[in-house]
XYZ file of C-alpha atoms in Angstrom:
531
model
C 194.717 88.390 104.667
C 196.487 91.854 105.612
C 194.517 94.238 104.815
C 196.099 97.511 106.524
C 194.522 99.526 104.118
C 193.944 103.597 103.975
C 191.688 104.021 101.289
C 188.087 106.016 100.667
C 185.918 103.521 99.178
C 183.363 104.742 96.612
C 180.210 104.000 99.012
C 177.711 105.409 95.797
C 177.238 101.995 94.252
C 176.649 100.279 97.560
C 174.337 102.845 98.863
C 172.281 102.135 95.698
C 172.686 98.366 96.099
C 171.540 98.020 99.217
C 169.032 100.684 99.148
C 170.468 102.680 102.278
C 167.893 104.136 104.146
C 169.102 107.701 103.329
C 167.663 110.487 101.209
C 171.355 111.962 100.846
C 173.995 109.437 101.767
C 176.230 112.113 102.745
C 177.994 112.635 99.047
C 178.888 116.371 97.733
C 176.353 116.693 95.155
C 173.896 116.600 97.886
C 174.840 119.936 99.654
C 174.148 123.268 98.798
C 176.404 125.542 97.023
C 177.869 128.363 98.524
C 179.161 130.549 94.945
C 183.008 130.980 95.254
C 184.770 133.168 92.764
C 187.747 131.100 91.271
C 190.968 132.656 90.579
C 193.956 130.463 89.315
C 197.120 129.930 91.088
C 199.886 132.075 90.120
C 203.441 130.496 89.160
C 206.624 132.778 89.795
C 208.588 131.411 87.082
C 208.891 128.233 84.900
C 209.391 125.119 86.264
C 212.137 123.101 86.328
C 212.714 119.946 84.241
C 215.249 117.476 85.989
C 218.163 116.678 84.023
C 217.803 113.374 82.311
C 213.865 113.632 82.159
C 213.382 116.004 79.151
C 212.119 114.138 76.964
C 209.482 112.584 79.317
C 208.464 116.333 80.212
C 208.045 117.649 76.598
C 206.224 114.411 75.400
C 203.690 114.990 73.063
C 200.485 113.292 74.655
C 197.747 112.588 72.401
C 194.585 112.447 74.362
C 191.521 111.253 73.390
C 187.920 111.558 73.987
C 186.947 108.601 76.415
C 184.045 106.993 77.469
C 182.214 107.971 81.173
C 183.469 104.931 82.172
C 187.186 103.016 81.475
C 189.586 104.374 79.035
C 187.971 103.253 76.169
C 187.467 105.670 73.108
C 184.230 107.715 73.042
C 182.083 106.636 69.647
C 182.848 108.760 66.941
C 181.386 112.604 67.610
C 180.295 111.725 71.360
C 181.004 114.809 73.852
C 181.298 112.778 77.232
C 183.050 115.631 78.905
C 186.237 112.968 79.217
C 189.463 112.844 77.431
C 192.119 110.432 78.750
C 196.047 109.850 77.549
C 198.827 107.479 78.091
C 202.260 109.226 79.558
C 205.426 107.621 79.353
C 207.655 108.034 82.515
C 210.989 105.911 83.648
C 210.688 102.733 84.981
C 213.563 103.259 86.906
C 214.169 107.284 88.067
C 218.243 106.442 88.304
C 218.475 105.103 84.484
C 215.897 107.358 82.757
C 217.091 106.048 79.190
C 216.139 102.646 80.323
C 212.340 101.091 80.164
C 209.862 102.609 80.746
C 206.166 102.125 81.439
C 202.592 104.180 80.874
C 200.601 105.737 83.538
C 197.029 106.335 82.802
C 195.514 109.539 82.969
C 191.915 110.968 82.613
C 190.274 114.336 82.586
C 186.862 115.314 83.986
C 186.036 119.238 81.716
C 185.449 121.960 83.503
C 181.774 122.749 83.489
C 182.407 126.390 83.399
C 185.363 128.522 82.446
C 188.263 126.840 83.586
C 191.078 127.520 85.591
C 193.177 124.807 85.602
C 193.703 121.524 86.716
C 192.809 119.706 89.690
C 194.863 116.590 89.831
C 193.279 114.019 92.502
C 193.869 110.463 94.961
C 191.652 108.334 96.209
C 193.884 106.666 98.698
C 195.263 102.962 98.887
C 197.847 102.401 98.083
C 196.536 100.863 94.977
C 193.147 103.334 94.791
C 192.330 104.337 91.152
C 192.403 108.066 90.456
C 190.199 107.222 87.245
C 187.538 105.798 89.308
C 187.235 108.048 91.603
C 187.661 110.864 88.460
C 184.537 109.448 86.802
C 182.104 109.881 89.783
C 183.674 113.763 90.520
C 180.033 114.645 90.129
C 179.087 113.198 93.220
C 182.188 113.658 95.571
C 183.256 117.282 94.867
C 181.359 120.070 94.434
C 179.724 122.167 92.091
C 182.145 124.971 92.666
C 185.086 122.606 91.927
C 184.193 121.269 88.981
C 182.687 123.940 87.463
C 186.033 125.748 87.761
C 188.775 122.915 87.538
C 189.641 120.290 84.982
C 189.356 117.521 87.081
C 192.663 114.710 86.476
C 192.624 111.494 87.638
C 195.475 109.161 87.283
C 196.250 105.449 88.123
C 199.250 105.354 90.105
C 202.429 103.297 88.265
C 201.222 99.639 89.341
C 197.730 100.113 89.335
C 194.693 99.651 87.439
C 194.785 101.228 83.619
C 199.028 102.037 84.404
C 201.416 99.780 83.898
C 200.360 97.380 86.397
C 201.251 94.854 89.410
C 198.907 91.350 88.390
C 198.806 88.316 91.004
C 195.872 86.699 91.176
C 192.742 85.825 88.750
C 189.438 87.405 90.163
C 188.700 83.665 91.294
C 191.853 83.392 93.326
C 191.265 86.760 94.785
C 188.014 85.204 95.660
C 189.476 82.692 97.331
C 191.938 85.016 98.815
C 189.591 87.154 100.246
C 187.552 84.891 102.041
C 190.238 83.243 103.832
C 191.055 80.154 101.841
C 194.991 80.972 102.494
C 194.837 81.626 105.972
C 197.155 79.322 107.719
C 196.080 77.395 110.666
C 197.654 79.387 113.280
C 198.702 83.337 112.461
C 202.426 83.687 113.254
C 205.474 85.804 111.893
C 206.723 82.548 110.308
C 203.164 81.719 108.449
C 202.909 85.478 107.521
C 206.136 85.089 105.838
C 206.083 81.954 104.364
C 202.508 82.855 102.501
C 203.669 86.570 101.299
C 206.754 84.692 99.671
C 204.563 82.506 97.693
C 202.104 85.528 96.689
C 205.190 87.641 95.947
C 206.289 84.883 93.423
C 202.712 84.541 91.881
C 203.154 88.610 91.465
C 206.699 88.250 89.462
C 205.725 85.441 87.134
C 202.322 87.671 86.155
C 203.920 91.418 86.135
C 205.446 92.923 83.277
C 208.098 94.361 83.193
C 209.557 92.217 85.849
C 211.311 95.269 87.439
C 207.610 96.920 87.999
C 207.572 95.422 91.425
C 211.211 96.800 92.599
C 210.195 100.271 91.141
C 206.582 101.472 92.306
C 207.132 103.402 95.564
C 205.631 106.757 96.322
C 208.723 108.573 95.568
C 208.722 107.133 91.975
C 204.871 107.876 92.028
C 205.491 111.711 92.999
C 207.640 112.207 90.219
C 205.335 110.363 87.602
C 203.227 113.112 89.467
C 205.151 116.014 88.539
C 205.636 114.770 84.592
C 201.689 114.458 84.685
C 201.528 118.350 85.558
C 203.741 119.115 83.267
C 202.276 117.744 80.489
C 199.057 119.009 81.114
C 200.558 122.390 80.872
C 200.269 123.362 84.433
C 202.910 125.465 86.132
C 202.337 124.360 89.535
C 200.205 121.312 90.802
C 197.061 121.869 92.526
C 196.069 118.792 94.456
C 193.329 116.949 96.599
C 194.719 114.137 97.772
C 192.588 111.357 100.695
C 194.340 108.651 102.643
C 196.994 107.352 101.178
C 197.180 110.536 98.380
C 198.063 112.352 101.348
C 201.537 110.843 101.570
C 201.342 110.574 98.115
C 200.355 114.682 97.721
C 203.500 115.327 100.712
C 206.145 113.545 99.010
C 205.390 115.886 95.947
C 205.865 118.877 98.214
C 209.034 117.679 99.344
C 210.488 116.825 96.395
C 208.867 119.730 94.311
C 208.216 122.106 96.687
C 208.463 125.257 93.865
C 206.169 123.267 91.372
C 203.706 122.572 94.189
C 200.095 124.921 94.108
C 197.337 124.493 96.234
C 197.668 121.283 98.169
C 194.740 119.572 100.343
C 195.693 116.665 102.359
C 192.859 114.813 103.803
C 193.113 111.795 105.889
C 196.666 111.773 106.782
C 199.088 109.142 107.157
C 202.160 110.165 108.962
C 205.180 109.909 106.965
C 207.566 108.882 110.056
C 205.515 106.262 111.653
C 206.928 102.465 110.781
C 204.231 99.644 109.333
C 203.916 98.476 113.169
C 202.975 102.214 114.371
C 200.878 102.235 111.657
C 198.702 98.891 112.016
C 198.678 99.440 115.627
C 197.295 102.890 115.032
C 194.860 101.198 113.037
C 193.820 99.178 115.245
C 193.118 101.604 117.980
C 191.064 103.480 115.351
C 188.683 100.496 114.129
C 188.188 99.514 117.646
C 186.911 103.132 118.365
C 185.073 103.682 115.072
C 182.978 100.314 116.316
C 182.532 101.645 119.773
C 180.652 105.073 118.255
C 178.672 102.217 115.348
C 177.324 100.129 118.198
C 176.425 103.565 120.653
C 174.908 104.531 116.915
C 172.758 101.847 116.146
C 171.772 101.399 119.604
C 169.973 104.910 120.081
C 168.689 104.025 116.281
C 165.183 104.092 115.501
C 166.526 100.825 112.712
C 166.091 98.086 114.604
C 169.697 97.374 116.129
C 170.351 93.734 116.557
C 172.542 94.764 119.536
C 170.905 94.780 122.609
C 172.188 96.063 126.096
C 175.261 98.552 126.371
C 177.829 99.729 124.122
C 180.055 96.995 125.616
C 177.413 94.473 125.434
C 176.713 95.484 121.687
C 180.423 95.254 120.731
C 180.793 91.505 122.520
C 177.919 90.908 120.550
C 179.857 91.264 117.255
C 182.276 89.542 118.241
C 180.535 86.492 119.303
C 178.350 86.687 115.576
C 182.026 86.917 113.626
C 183.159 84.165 115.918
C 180.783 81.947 114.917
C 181.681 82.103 110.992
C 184.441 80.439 112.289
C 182.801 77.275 112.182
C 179.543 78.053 110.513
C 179.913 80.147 107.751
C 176.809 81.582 106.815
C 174.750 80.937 103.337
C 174.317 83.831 101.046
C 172.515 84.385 97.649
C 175.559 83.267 96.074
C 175.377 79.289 97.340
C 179.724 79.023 95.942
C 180.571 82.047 98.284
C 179.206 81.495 101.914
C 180.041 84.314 104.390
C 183.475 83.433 106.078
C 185.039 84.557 109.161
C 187.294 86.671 106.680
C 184.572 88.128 104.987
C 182.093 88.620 107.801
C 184.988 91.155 109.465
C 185.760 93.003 106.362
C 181.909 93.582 105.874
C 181.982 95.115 109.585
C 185.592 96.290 109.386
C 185.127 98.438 105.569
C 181.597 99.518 107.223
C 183.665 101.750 109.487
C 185.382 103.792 106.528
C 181.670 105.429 106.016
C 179.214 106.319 108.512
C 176.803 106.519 105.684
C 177.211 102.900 105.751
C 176.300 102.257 108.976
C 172.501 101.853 108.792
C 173.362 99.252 105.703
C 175.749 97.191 108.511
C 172.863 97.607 110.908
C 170.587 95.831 107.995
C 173.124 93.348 107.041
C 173.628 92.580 110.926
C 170.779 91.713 111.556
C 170.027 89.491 108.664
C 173.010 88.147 109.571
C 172.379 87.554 113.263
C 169.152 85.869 112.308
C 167.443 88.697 113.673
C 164.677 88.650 110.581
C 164.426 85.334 109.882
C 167.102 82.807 109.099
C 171.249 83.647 109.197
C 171.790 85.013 105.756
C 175.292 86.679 105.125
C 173.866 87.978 101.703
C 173.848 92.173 102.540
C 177.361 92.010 104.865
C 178.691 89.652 101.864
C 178.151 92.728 99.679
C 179.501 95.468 102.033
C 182.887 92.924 101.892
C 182.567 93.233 98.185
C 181.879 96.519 97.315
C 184.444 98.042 99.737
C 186.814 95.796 98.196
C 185.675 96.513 94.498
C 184.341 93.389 93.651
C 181.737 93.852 91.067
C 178.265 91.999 90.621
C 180.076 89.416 87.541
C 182.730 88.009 90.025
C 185.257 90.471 88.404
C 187.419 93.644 90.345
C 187.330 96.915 88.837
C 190.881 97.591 89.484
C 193.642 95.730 91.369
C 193.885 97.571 94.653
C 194.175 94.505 96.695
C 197.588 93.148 94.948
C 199.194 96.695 94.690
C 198.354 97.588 98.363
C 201.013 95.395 99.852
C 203.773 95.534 96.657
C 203.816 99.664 97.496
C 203.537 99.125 101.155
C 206.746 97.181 100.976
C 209.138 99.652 99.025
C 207.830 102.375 101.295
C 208.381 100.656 104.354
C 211.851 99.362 105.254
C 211.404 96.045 106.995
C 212.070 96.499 110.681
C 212.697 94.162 114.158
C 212.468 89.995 113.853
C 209.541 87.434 114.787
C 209.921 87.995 118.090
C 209.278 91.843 118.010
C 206.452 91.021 114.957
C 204.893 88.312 117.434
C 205.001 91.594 120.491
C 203.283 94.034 117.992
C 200.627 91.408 117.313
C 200.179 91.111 120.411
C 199.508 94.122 121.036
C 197.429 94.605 117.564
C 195.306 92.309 119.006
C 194.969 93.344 122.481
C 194.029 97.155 120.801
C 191.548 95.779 118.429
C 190.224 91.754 119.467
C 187.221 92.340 116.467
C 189.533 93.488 113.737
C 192.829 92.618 115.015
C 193.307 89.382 112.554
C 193.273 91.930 109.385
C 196.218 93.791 110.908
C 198.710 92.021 111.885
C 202.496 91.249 110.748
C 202.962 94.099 108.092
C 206.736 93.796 108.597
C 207.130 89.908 108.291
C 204.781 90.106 105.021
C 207.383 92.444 103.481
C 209.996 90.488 104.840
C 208.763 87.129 102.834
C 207.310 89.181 99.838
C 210.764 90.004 98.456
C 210.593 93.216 97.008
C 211.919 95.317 100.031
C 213.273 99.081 100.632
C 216.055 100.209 102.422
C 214.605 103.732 103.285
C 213.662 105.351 106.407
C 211.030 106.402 107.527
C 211.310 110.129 107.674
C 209.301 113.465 108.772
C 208.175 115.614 105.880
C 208.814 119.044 105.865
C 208.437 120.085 102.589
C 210.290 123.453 102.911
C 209.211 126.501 100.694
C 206.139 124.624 99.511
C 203.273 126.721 99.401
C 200.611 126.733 102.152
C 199.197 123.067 102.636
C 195.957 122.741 104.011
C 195.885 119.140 105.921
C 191.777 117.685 107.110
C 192.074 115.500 110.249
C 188.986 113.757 111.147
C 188.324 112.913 114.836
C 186.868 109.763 114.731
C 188.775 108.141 111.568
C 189.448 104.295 112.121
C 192.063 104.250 109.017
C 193.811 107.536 109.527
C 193.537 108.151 112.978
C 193.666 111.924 113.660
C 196.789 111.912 115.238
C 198.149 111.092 112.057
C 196.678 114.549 110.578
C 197.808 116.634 113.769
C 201.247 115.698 113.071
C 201.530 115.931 109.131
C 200.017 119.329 109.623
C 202.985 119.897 112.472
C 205.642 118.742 110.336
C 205.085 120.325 107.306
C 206.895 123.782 107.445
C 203.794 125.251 105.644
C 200.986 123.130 107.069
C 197.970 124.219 108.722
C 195.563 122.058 110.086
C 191.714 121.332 109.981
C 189.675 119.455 112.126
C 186.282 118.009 111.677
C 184.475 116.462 114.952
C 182.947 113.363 113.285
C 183.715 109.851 112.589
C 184.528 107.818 109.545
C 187.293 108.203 106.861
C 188.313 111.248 105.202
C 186.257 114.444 105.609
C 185.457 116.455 102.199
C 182.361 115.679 100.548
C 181.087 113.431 103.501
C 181.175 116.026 106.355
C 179.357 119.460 106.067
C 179.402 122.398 104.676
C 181.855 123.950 107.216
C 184.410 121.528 105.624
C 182.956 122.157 102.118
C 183.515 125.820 102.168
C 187.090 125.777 104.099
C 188.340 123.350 101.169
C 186.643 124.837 98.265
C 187.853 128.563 99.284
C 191.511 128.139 99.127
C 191.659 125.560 96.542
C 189.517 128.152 94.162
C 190.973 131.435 95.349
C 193.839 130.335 97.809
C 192.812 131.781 100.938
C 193.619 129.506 104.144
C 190.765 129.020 106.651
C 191.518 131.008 110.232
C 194.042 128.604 111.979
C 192.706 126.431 114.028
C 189.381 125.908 112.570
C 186.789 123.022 114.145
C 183.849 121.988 111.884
């Protein structure tokens, strides 16, 4: 199964599954405050509706008071501190009077005066703003929402929006574990078993055009008809992973309407889905080297004895083995595949606050404590994939990861070049190589392609854009960040020396403090600035 994915997984629930050895777990709400005086962005004048679109910008949205959880109405009287709202946008941007579908939206109050709104990403493609809205608490701090409305939004495709369906949570199941995979990986398989999941998409999506018409451009300008609605003048924005292309399309198609922008995690916008996989695997390769030197110098009992090089052979060998042997787990219909086994070690990587759970789940795993049991790394597979404790997924990242993917990357070279790149994929990355490879022959069987390039962003007169490169990131590697931040005509870069995905609200407080001062008062951190 590809899974070339970018997004920040929302570690809270596993932490608390799994009973991570750590007082803190790294999250937001565990750091100390530093008091910054908010002061809302100014707008020079009104902005701009694009002709055709009125009537989706001067919609009348009804919103609601929600539950803490979902999009379900709050019982009668109940002050959850959520209201969420349906907004209409196009289906199709070039024939505005045509369908149209709903994208999802959901607001976090202020806890204090408020100054606006704060319109998040997760990540993905296919990462649920609403999710990651409802647990703001924990992953941004007090001094952000105290003074923002906090808005998350589904993305057009996924979750609570009008939205891409494939498989049934069983199937997925199945998917997941490796039930698909052919025999032998090649260009040809790759493209043969994409056509027959792009089919299963069509016949279960409604409206059948959804899957020609949710690409990050159509995304940014559901984007901008979100802001409007809400009544803000210009967008403020925190976007991770994938929300960083996401938050830089925005800028370059609405660079007047666009506020205070954070980019964290970046994914450069001219690199093709080869450059990017291969990146990717170069990254997870790394992130595993600094896991293994980790848990080696760990006082948890590291099933990996010897050197870093020793340790990493080592995990090799153990996913190697659930080749053949897959291991048992506490679920006796879902033992621990080969497919499984390297997504637990692979998603472990996005987080180093997972680490000391993959060190547990290793060594269960490795029979280190008693017999092989693939119980704990089965549920660091499942909970970075959002696979909840009934057998169900709370949204449908998985099936609208690759249906974006291919609209936003224009199918490029032939089996032979695929069959080079994944050779090389693999040659980067032998442990995680497998999850990587053929991006472009997927799109090429899935159906539902794009014809647009692959272009640098520049997003000219946007204002200042703060972009958060991590050094050790396995999914956005920070070369990635280095050159959003270069391209964009009002980027600015900073860097955090650390490892894992993403920086704010699992870094420190020199990251914090950068992020929360300009996005509450505007004012850039010095240039050049290493946390």
């Amino acid at each position: 199964m590809t899974t070339a994915t970018s997004s920040r997984p929302r570690i809270k629930p596993l932490l608390v599954a799994l009973a991570a050895l750590l007082a803190c777990g790294g999250l937001t709400a565990c750091q100390d405050d530093t008091d910054i005086k908010a002061s809302p962005a100014t707008a020079s004048a009104t902005a701009t509706i694009p002709a055709g679109l009125e009537s989706f910008y001067n919609q009348k949205v009804s919103w609601y008071a929600c539950d803490k959880k979902g999009m379900g109405e709050a019982k009668s009287g109940k002050d959850t501190g959520f209201t969420c709202a349906k907004v209409k946008v196009p289906l199709d941007y070039d024939n505005p009077g045509g369908e149209t579908i709903e994208i999802a939206v959901k607001k976090r109050a202020a806890g204090g005066e408020s100054v606006g709104s704060l319109f998040i990403n997760p990540g993905g493609p296919g990462g649920s703003g609403i999710e990651l809205v409802e647990s703001a608490g924990s992953y941004f701090s007090k001094n952000l929402t105290s003074s923002y409305d906090v808005v998350g939004f589904d993305p057009r495709g996924v979750g609570a929006s009008t939205a891409v369906d494939c498989l049934t949570d069983a199937e997925l199941d199945a998917e997941r574990a490796g039930a698909n995979d052919p025999e032998t990986p090649s260009a040809t398989a790759t493209q043969e078993r994409a056509q027959k999941m792009g089919e299963a998409c069509a016949s279960k999506t409604s409206p059948a055009g959804l899957l020609d018409h949710i690409d990050t451009i159509s995304a940014a300008k559901d984007l901008d008809i979100l802001r409007a609605v809400d009544g803000q003048q210009t967008l403020t924005y925190l976007g991770f992973s994938y929300g960083t292309y996401l938050g830089a399309t925005y800028a370059e198609l609405f660079p007047a309407n666009t506020g205070r922008m954070v980019l964290d995690g970046a994914v450069d916008p001219s690199l093709s889905a080869e450059e990017l996989a291969l990146g990717q695997a170069k990254g997870f390769e790394a992130s595993l080297r600094a896991y293994v030197q980790n848990c080696q110098s760990s006082k948890l009992g590291c099933p990996l004895s010897g050197d870093v090089d020793s340790g990493v052979s080592q995990v090799r060998e153990f996913l190697e083995s659930t080749k053949t042997a897959p291991l048992p787990t506490s679920d006796s219909k879902r033992p621990l595949t080969y497919d499984l086994a390297v997504y637990g070690v692979l998603g472990s990587m996005y987080q180093t606050q997972l680490w000391p759970s993959l060190t547990l789940a290793l060594s269960q795993a490795m029979g280190k404590v008693g017999k092989p049991d693939g119980s704990a790394l089965l549920a660091i597979a499942d909970a970075v994939s959002s696979r909840q404790s009934d057998g169900t997924y709370s949204n449908n990242g998985a099936e609208a990861l690759m249906a974006v993917n291919c609209l936003d990357y224009p199918v490029q070279g032939d089996n032979a070049s695929w069959e080079e790149n994944a050779k090389a994929v693999n040659e980067a990355s032998p442990t995680f190589g497998s999850q990587l490879l053929y991006p472009d022959a997927y799109c090429q069987g899935w159906g539902h392609t794009s014809s647009r390039k692959r272009e640098k962003i520049t997003a000219s007169g946007a204002a200042p854009i703060l972009v958060v490169g991590t050094t050790g990131d396995p999914a956005t590697p920070y070369a990635w960040s280095q050159a959003l931040a270069d391209q964009l005509e009002s980027g600015q870069l900073l860097t955090w020396k650390g490892n894992g995905h993403t920086a704010y609200g699992r870094s420190n407080d020199c990251v914090k403090k950068a992020v929360d001062t300009y996005l509450l008062n505007g004012t850039m951190p010095d240039k050049g600035l290493t946390c």
